[in-house]
Coordinates of N, CA and C in Angstrom, one line a residue:
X1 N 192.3 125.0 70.5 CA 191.9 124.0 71.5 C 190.4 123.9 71.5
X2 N 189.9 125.2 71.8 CA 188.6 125.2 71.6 C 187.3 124.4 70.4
X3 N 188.3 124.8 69.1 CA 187.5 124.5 67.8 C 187.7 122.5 67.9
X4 N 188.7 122.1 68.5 CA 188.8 120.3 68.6 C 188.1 120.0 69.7
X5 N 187.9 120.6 70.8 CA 186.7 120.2 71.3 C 185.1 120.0 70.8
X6 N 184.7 121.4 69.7 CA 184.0 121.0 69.0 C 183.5 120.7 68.3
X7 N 184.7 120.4 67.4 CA 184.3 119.4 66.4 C 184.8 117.6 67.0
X8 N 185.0 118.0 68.2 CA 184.7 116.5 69.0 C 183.3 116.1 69.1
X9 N 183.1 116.7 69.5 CA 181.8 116.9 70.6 C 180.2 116.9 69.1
X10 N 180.8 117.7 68.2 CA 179.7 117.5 67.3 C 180.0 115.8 65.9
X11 N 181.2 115.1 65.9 CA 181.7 113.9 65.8 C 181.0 113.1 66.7
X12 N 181.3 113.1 68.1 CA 180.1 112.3 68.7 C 179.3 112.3 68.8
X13 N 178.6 113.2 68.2 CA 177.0 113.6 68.5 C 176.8 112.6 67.2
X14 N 177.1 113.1 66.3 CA 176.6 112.5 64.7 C 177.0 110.5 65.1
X15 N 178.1 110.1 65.4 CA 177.9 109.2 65.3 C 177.0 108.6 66.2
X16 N 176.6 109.3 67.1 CA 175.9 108.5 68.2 C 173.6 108.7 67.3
X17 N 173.9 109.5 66.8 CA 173.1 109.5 66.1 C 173.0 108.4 65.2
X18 N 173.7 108.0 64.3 CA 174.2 107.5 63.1 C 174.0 106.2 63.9
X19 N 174.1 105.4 65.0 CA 174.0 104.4 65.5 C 173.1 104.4 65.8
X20 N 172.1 105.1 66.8 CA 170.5 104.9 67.3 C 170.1 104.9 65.3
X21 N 169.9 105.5 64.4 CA 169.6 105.5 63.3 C 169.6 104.3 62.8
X22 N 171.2 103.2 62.8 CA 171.2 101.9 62.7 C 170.6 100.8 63.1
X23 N 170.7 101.4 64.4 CA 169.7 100.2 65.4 C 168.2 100.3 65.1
X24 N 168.0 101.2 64.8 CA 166.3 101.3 65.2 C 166.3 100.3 63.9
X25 N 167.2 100.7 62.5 CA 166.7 100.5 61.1 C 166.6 98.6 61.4
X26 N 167.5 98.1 61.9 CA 167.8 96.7 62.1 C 166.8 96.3 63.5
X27 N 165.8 96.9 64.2 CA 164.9 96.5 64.8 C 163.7 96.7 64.0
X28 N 164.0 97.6 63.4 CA 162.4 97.1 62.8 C 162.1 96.6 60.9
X29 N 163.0 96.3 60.9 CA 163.3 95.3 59.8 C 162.7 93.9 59.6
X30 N 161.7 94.0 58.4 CA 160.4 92.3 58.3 C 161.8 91.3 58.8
X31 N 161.3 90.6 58.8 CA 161.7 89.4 58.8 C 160.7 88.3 58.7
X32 N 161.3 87.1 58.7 CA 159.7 86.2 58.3 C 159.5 85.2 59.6
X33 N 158.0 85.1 59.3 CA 157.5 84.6 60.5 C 158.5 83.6 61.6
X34 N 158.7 82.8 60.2 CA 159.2 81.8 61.0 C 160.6 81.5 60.0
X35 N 161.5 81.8 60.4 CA 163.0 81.8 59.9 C 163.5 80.2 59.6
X36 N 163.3 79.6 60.1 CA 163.9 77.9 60.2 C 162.3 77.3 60.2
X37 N 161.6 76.8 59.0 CA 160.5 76.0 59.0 C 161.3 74.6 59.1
X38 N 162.6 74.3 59.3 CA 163.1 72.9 59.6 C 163.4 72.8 61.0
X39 N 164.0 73.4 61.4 CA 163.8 73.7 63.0 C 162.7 73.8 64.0
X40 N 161.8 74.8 63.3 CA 160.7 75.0 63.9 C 159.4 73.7 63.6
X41 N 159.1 73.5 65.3 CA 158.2 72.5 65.7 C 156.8 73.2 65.7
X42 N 156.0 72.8 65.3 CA 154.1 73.4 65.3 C 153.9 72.4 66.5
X43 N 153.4 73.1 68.0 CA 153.4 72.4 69.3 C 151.6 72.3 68.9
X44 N 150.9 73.6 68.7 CA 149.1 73.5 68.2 C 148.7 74.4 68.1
X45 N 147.6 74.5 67.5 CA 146.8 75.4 66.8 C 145.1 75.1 67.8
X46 N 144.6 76.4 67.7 CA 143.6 76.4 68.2 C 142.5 77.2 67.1
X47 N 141.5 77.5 67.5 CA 140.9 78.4 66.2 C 139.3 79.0 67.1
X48 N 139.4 80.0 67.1 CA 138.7 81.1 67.9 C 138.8 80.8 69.5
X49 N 139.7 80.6 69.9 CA 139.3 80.9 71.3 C 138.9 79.3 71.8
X50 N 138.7 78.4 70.7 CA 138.0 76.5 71.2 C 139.4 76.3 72.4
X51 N 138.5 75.7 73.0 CA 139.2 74.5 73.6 C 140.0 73.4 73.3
X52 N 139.8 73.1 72.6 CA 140.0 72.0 71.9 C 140.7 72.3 71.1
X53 N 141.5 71.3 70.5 CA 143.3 71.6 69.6 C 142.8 71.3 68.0
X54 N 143.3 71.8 66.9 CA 142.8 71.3 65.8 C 143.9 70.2 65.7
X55 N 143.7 69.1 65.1 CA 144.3 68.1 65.0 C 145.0 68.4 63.2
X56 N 146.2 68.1 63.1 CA 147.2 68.5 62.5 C 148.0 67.0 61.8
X57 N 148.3 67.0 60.8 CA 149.5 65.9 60.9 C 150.9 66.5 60.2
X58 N 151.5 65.2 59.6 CA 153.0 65.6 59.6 C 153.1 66.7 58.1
X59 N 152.4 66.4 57.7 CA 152.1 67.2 56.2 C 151.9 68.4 56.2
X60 N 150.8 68.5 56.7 CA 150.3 70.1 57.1 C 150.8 70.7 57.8
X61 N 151.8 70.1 58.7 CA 152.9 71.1 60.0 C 154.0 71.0 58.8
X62 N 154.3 70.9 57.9 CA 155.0 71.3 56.9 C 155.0 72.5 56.1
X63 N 153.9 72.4 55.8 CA 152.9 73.4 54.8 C 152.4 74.4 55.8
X64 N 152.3 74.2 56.9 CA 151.9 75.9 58.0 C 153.2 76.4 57.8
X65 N 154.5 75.2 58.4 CA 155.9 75.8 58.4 C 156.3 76.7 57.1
X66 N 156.2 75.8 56.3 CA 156.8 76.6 55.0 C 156.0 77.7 54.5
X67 N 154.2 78.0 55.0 CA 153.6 79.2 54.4 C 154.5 80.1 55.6
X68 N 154.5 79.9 56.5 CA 154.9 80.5 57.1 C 155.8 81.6 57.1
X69 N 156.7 80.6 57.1 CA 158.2 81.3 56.2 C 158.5 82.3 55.3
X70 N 157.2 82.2 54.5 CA 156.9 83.0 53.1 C 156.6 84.5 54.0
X71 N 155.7 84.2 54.9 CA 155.3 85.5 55.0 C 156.2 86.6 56.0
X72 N 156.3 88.1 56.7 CA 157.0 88.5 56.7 C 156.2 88.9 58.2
X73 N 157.2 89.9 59.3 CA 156.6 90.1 60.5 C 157.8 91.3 60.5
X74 N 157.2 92.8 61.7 CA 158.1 93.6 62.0 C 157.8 94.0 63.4
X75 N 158.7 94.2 64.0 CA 159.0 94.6 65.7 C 158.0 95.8 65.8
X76 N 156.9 95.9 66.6 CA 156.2 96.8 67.1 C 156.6 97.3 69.1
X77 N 156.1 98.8 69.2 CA 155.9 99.0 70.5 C 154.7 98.6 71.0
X78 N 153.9 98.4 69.9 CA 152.1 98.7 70.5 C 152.1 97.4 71.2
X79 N 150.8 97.9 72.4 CA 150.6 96.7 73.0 C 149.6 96.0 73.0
X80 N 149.4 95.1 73.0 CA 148.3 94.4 72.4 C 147.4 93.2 73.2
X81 N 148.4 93.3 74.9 CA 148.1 92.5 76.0 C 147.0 93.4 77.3
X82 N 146.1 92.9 77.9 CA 145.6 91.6 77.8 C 145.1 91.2 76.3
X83 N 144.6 90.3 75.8 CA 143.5 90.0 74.4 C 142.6 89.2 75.1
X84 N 141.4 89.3 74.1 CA 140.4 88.4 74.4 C 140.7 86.8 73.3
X85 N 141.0 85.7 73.8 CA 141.1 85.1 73.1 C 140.3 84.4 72.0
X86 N 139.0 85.0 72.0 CA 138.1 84.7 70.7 C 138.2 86.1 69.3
X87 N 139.2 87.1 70.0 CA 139.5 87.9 69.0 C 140.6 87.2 67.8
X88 N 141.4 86.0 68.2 CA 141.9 85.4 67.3 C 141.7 84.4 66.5
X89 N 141.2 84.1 65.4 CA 140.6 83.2 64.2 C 141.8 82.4 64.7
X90 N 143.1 82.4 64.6 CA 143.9 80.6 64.8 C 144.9 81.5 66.0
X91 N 145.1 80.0 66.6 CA 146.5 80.8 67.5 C 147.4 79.8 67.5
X92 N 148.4 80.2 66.8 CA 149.6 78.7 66.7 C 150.6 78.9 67.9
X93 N 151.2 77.9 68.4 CA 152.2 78.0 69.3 C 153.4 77.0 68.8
X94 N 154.5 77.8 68.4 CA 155.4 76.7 68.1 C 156.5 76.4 68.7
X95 N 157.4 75.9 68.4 CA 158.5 75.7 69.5 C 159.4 75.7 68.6
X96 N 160.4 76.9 69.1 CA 162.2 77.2 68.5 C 163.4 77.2 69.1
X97 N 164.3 77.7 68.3 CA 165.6 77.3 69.6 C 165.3 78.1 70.8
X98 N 164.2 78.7 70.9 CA 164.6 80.0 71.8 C 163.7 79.0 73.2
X99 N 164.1 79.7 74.2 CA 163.2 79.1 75.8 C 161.9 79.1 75.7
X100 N 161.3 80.3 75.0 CA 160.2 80.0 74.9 C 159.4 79.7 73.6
X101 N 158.1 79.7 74.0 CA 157.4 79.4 72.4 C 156.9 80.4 71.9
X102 N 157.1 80.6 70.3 CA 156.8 81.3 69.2 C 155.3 81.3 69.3
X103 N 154.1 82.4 69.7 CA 153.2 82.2 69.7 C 152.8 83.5 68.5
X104 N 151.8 83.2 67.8 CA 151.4 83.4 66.4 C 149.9 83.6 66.7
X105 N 149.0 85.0 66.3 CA 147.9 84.9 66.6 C 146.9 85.9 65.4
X106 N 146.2 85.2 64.5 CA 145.7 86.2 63.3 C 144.1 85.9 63.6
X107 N 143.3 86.9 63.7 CA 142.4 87.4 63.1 C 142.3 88.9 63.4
X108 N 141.5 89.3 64.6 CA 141.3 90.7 65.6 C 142.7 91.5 64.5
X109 N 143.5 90.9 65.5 CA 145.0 92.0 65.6 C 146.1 90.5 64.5
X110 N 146.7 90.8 64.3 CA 147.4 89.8 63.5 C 149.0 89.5 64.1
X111 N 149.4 89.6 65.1 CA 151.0 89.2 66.3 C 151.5 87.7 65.6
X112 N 152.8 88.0 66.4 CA 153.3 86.6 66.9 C 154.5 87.5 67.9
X113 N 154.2 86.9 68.9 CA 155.6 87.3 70.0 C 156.1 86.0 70.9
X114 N 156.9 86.3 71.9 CA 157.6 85.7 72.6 C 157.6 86.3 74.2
X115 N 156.3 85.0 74.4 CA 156.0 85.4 76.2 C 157.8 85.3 77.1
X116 N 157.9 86.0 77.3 CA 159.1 86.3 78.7 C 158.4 86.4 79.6
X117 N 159.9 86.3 80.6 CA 159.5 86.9 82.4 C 159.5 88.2 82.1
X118 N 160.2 88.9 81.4 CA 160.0 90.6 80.8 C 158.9 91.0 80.0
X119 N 159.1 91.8 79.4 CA 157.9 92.7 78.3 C 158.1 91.9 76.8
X120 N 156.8 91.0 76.7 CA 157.2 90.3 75.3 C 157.1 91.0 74.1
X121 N 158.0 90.4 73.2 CA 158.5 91.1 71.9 C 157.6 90.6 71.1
X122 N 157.1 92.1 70.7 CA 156.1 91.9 69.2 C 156.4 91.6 68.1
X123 N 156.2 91.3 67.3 CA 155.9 91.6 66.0 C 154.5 91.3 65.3
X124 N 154.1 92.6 64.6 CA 153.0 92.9 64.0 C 153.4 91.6 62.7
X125 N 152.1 91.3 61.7 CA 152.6 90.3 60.6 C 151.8 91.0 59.4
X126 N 152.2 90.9 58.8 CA 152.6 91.7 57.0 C 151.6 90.7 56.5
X127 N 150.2 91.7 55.6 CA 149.9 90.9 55.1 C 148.7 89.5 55.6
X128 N 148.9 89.5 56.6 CA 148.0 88.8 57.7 C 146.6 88.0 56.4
X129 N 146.1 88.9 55.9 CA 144.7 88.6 55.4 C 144.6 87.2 54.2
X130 N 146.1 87.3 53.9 CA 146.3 86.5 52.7 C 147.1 85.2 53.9
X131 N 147.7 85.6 54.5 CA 148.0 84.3 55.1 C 146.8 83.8 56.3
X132 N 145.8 84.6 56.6 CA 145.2 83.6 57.4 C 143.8 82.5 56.1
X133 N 144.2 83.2 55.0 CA 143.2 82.4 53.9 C 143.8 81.0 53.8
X134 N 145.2 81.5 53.6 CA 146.5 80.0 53.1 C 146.3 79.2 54.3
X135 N 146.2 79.8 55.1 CA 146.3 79.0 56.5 C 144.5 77.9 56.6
X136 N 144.0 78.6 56.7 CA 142.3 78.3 56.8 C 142.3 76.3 55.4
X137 N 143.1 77.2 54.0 CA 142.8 76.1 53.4 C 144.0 74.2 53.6
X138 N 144.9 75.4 54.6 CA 145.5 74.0 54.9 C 145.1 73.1 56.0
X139 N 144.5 74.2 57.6 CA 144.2 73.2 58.4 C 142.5 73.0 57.8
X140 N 141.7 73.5 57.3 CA 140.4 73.3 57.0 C 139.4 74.0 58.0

């Protein structure tokens, strides 16, 4: 009786292991910036911190969409709030199925997360340096 308790007890242990091991692996797994560049709306782009919106048209919210896409992003803890907003060379904001908007921000630190009423979800972006060049030659 003794030995089935545990080898119970060390069975749940391993699986319960074997699951935090799964989850973490499926939380921090790239994925790409923007999963649906046909779904996903480009709401604007800003560029250091301006006031003022870069003006965009139907073309180039194509071509941000689709570079976009290409490139890859992974779930961080780090936090990276408050920022100064002239630490970011562009800041896109776009709109997905989700409630809120996809906000995207490369130069300083290179993010895109999702403001909540809770603790918004990071993701760091892969590669940043090559996509804020692609990016630079399409808005100008």
């Amino acid at each position: 009786m003794k030995q089935k308790t545990i080898n119970l007890i060390v069975l749940t242990g391993f699986l319960i292991i074997v699951a935090a091991a799964v989850y973490l692996f499926i939380y921090f797994t790239p994925r790409p910036v923007v999963q649906n560049p046909v779904t996903a709306k480009l709401q604007n782009i800003r560029h250091h911190g301006a006031t003022e919106l870069i003006a965009f048209d139907a073309n180039q919210e194509k071509a941000i969409m689709d570079l976009l896409s290409q490139y890859q992003c992974r779930r961080t803890f780090k936090s990276y709030f408050p920022f100064n907003g002239e630490d970011a060379d562009y800041e896109l904001w776009l709109r997905t199925q989700t409630e809120y908007p996809w906000i995207i921000l490369i130069g300083e630190f290179n993010i895109c997360y999702i403001p909540s009423d809770q603790r918004a979800k990071v993701y760091e972006i892969l590669d940043a340096q090559n996509l804020s060049a692609e990016l630079k030659e399409i808005v100008g």
